[in-house]
Coordinates of N, CA and C in Angstrom, one line a residue:
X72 N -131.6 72.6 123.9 CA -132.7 71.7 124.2 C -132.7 70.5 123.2
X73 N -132.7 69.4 123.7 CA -133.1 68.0 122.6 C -134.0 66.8 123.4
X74 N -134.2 66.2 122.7 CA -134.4 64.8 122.8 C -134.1 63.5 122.0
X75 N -134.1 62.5 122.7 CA -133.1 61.3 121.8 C -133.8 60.0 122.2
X76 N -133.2 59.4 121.5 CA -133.7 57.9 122.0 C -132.2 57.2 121.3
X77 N -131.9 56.1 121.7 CA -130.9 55.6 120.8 C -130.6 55.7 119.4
X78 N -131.5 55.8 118.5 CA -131.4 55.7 116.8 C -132.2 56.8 116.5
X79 N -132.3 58.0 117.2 CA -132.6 59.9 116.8 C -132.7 60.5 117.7
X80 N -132.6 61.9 117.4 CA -132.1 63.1 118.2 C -133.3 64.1 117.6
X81 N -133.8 64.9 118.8 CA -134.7 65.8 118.0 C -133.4 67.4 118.7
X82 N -132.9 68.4 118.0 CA -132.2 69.7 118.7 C -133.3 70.9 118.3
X83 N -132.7 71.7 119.2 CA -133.0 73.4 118.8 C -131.4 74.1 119.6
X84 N -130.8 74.6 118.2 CA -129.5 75.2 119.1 C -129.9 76.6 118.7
X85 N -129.7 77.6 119.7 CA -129.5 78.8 119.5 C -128.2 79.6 119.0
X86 N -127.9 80.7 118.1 CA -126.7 81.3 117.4 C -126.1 81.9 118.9
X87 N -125.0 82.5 118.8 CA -124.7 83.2 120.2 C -123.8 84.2 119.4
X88 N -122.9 84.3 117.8 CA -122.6 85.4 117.3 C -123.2 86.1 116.6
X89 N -124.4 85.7 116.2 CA -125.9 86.4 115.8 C -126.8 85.9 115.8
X90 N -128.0 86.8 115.6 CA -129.8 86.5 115.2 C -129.7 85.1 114.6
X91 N -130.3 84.0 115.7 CA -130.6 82.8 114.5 C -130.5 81.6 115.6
X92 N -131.1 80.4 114.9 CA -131.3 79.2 115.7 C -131.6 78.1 114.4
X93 N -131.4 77.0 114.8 CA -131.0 75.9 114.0 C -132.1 74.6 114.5
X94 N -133.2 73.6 113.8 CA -133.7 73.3 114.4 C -133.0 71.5 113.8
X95 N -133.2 70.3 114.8 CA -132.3 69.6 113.6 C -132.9 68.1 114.2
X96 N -133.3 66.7 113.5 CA -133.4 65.8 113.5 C -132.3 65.0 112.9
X97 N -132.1 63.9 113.8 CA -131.0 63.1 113.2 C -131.8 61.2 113.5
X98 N -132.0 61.0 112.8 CA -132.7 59.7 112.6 C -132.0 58.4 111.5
X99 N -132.5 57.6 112.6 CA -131.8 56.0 111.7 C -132.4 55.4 110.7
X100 N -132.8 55.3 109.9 CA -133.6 55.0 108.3 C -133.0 53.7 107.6
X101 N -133.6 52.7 107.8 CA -133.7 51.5 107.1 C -131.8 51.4 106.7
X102 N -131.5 51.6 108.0 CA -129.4 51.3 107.7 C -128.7 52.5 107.8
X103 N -129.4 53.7 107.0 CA -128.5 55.2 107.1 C -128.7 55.6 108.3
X104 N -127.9 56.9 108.6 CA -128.2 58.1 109.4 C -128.6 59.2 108.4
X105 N -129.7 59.9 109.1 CA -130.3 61.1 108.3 C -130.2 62.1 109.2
X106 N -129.9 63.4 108.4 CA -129.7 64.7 109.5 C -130.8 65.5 108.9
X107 N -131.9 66.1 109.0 CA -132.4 66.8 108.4 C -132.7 68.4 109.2
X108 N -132.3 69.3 108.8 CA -132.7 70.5 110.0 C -133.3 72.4 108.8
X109 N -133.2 72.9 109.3 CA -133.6 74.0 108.8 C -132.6 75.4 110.0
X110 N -131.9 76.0 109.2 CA -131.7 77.2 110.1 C -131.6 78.4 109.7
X111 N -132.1 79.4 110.8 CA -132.4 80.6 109.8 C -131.5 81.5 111.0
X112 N -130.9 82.4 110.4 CA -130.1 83.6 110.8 C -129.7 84.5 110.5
X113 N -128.8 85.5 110.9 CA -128.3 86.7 110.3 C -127.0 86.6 109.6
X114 N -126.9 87.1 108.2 CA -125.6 86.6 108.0 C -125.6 88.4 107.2
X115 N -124.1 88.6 106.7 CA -123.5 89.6 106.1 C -124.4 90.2 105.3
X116 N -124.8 89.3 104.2 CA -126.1 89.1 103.2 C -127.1 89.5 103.2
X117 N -127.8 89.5 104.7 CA -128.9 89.7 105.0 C -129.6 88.5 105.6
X118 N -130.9 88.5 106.0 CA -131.4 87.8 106.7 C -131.5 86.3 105.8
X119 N -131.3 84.7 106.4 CA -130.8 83.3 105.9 C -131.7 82.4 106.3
X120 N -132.3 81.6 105.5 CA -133.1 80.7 106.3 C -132.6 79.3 104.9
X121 N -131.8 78.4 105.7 CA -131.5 77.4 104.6 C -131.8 75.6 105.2
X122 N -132.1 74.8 104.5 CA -132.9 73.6 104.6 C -131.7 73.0 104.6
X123 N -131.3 71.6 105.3 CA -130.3 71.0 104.7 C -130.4 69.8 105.3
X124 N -130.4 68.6 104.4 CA -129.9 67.4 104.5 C -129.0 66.7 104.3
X125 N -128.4 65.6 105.3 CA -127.2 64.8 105.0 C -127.7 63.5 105.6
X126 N -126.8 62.5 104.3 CA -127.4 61.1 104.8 C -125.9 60.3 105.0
X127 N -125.9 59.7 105.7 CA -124.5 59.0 105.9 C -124.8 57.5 106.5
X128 N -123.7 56.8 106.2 CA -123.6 55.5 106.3 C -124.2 54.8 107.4
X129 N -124.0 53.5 107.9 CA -124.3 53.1 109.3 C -122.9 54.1 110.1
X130 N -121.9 53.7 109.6 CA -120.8 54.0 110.1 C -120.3 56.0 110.2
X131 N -121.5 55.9 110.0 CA -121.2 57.5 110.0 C -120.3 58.4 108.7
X132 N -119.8 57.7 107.7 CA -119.3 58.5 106.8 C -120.3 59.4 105.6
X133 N -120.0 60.0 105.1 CA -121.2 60.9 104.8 C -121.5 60.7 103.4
X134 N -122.5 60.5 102.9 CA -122.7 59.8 101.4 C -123.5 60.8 100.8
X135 N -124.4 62.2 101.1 CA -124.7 62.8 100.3 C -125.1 64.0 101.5
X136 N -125.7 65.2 100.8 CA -125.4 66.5 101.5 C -126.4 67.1 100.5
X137 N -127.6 68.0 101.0 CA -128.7 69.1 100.1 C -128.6 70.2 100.7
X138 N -128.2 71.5 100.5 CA -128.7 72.6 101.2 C -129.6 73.2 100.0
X139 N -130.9 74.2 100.3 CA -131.5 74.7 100.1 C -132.3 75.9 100.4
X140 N -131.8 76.9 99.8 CA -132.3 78.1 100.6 C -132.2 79.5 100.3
X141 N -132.0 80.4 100.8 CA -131.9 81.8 100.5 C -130.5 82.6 101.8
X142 N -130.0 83.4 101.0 CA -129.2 83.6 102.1 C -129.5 85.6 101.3
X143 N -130.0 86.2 102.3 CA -130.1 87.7 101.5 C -131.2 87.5 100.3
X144 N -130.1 88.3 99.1 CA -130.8 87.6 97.9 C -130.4 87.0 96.8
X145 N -129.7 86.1 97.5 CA -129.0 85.1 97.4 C -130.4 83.4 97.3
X146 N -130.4 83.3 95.9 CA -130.9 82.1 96.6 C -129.7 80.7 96.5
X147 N -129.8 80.0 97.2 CA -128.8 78.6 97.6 C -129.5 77.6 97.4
X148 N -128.6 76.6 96.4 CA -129.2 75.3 96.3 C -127.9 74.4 95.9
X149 N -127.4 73.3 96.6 CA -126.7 72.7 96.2 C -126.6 71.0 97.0
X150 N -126.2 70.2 95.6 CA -126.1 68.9 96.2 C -124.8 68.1 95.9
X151 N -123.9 67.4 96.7 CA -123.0 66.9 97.2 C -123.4 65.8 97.4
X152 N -122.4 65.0 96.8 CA -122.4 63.3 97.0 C -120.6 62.8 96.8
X153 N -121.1 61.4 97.7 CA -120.0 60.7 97.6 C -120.4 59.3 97.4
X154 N -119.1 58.8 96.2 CA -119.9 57.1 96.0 C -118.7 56.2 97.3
X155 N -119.1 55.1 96.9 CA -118.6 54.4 98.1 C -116.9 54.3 97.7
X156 N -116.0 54.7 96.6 CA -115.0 54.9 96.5 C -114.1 56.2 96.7
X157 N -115.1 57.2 97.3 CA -114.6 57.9 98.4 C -114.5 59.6 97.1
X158 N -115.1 59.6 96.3 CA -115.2 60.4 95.4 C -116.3 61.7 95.3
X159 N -116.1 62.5 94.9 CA -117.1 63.7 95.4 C -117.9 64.2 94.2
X160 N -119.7 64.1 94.1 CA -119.6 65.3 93.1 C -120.4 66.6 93.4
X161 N -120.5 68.0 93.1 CA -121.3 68.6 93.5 C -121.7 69.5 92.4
X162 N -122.9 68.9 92.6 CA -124.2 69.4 91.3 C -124.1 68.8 90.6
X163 N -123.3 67.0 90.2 CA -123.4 66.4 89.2 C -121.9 66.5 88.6
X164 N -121.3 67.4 89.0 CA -119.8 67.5 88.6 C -118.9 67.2 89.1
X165 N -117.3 66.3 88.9 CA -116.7 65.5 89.6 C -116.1 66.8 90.8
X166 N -115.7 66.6 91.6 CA -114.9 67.4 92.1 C -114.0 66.7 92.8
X167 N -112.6 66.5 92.5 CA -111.5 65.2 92.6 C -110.4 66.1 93.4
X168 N -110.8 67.5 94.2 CA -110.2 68.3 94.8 C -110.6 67.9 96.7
X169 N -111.9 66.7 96.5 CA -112.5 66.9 97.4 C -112.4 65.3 98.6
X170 N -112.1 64.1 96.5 CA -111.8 62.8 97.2 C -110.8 62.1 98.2
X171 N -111.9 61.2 98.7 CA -111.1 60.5 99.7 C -111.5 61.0 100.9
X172 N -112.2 62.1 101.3 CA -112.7 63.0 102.3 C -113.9 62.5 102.9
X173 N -114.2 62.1 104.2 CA -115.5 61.3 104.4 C -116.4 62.0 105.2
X174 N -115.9 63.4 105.4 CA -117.5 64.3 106.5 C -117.5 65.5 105.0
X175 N -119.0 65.8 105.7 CA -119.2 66.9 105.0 C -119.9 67.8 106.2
X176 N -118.7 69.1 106.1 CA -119.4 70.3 107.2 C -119.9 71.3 106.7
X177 N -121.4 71.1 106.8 CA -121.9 72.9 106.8 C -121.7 74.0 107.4
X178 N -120.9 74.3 106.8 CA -120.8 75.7 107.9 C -121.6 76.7 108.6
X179 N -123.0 76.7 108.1 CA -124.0 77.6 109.0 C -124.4 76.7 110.0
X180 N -124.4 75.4 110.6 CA -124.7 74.3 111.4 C -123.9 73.4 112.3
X181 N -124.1 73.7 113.7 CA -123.3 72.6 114.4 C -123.7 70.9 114.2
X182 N -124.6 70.9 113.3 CA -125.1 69.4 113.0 C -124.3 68.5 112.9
X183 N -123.2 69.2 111.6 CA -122.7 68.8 110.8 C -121.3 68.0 111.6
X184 N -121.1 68.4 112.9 CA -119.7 68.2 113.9 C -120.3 66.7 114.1
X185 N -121.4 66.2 114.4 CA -122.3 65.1 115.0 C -121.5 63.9 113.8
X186 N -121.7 63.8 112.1 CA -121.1 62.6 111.7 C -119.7 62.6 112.1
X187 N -119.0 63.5 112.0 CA -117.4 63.5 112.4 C -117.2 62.8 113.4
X188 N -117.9 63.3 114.9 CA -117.5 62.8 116.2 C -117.9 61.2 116.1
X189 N -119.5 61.1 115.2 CA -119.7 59.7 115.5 C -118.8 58.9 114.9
X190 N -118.3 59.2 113.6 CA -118.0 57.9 112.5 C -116.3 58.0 113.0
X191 N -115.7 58.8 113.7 CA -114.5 59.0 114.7 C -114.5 58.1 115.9
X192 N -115.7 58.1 116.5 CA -115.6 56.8 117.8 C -114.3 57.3 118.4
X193 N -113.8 58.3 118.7 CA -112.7 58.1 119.5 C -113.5 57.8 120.9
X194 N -111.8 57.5 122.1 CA -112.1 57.0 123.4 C -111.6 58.1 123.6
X195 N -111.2 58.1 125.2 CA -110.9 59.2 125.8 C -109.5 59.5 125.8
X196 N -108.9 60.8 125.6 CA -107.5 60.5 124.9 C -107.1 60.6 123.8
X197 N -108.0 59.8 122.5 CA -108.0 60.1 121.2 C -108.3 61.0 120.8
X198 N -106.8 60.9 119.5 CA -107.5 62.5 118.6 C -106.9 61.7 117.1
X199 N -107.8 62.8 116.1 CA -108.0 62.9 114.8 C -108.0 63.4 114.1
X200 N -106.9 63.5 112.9 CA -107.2 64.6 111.8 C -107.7 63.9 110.8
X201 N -108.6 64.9 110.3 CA -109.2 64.6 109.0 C -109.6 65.9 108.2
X202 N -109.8 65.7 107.2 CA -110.6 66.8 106.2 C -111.6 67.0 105.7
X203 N -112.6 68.0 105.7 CA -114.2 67.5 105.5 C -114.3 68.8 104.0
X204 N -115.5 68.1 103.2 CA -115.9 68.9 102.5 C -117.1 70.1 102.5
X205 N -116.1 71.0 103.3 CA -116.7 72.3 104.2 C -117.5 73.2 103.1
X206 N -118.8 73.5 103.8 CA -119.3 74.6 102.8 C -118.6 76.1 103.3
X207 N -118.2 76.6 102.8 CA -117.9 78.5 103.6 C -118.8 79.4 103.4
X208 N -119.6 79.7 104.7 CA -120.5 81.1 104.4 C -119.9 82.1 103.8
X209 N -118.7 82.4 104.0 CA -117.9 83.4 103.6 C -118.2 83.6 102.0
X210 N -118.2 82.9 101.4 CA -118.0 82.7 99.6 C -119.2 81.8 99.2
X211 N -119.8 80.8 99.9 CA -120.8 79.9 99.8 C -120.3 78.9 98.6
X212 N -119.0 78.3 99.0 CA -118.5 77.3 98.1 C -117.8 76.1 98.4
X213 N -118.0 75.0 97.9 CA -117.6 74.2 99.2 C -115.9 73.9 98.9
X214 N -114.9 73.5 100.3 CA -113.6 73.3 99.7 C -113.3 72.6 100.8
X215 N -111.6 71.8 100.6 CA -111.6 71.3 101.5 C -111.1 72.1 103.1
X216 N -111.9 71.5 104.5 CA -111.4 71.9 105.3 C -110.8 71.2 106.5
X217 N -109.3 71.2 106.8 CA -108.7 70.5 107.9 C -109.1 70.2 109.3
X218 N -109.2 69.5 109.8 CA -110.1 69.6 111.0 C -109.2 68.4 112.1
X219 N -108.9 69.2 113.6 CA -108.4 68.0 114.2 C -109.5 68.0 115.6
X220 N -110.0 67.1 115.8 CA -110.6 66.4 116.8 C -110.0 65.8 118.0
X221 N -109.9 66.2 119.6 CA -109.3 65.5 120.4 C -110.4 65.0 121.8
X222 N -110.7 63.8 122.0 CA -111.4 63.6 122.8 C -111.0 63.6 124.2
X223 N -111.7 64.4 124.6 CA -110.5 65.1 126.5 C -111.2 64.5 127.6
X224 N -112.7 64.2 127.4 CA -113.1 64.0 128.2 C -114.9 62.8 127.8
X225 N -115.6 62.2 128.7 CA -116.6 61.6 128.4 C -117.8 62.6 127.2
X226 N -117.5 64.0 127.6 CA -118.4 64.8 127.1 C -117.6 65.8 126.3
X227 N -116.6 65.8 126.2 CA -115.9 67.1 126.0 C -114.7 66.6 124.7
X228 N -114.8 67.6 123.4 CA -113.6 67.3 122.3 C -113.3 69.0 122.0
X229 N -111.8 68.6 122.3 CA -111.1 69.7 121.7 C -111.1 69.8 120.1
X230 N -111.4 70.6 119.6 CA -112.1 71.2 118.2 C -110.5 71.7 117.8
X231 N -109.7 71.9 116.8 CA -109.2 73.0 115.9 C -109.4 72.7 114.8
X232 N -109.0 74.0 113.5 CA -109.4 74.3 112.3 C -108.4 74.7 112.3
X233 N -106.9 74.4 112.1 CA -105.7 75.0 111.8 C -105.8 75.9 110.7
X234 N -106.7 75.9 109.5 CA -106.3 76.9 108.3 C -107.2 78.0 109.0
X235 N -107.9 78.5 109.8 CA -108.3 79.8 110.0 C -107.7 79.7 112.2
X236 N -106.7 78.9 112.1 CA -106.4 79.1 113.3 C -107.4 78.9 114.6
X237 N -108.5 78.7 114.9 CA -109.3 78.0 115.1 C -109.2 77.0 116.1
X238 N -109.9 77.3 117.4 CA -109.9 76.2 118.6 C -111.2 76.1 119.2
X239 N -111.8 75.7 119.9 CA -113.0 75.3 120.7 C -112.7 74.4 121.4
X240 N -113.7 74.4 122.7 CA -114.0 72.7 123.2 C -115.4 73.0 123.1
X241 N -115.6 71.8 122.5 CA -117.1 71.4 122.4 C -117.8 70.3 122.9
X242 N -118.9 70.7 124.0 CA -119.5 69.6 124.8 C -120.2 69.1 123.8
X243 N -120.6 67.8 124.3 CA -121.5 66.4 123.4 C -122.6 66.3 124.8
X244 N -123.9 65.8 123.9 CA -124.9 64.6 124.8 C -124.3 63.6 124.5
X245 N -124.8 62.7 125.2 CA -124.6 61.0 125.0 C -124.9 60.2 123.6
X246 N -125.4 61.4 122.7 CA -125.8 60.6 121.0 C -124.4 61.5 120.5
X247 N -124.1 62.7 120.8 CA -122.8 62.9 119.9 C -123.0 64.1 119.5
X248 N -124.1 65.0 119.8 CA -125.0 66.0 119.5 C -124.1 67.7 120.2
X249 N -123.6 68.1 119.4 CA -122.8 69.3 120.1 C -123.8 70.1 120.7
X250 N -124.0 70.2 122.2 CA -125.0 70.8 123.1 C -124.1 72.4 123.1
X251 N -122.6 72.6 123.2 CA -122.1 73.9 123.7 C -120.7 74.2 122.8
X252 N -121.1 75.2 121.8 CA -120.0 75.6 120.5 C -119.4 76.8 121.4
X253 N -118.6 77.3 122.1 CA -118.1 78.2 122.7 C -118.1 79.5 121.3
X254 N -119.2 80.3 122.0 CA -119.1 81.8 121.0 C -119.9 82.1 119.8
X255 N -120.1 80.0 119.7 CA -120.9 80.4 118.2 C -122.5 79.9 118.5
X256 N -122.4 78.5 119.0 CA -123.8 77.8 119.6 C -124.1 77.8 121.2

């Protein structure tokens, strides 16, 4: 379920490999894109409910990243930036394992697919690799993760994640908004 207008998206995605749903605003702010959402689910941990914002350029590359939350009892807090020379730090610390990398994917959130596909603009036909600075539920630490993007159709990109072997096709709305994660959303 969403709604849009040209410069914001309001979502509600539901989990489909467990208990949980994601609620998510993407809005245009005085030049940036802002993602702001909250999602709560089932994870290994125990029950997750985490806040998270990301703010990215006009152009869609991603300039800073908040999650905040609890995962079990686990509490989560971390912040992620990049300056405009493409450099990473998280919590204030360089992380030069990370630069040069222009998405950042949260991994409890299909939000996160939305700056990739936008600030990618592929046509129909095109594909793209790139590397994003992935959070991992698994460990809850962020690293880098390879990502190739193929655009197959007006609505439709072929997804893989070569390092965990990893494929999807993932439908889009017309703002760029992953409506259908096969298995996961």
């Amino acid at each position: 379920m969403n709604a849009m207008t040209s410069d914001n998206c309001r979502v509600i995605w539901k989990r489909l490999d467990v208990v949980g749903h994601d609620a998510c605003r993407i809005a245009l702010k005085d030049g940036t894109w802002h993602i702001d959402g909250t999602a709560v689910f089932a994870h290994a941990e125990g029950p997750a409910r985490l806040a998270y914002r990301v703010q990215c350029s006009a152009d869609w590359t991603t300039q800073s990243a908040e999650v905040e939350g609890w995962v079990g009892a686990r509490d989560l807090r971390l912040a992620i930036e990049r300056d405009d020379a493409g450099r990473w730090m998280l919590d204030r610390t360089p992380r030069p394992d990370l630069d040069g990398f222009s998405d950042v994917d949260l991994g409890f959130t299909p939000a996160t697919n939305t700056n990739a596909i936008r600030r990618m603009d592929l046509g129909i036909g095109g594909e793209a690799q790139t590397t994003a600075a992935w959070l991992d539920t698994d460990d809850w630490t962020i690293k880098g993760l390879p990502q190739i993007y193929r655009r197959d159709g007006r609505d439709t990109f072929a997804y893989a994640s070569p390092t965990h072997d990893y494929h999807a096709m993932l439908h889009i709305d017309t703002f760029g908004i992953v409506t259908d994660y096969p298995g996961l959303w």
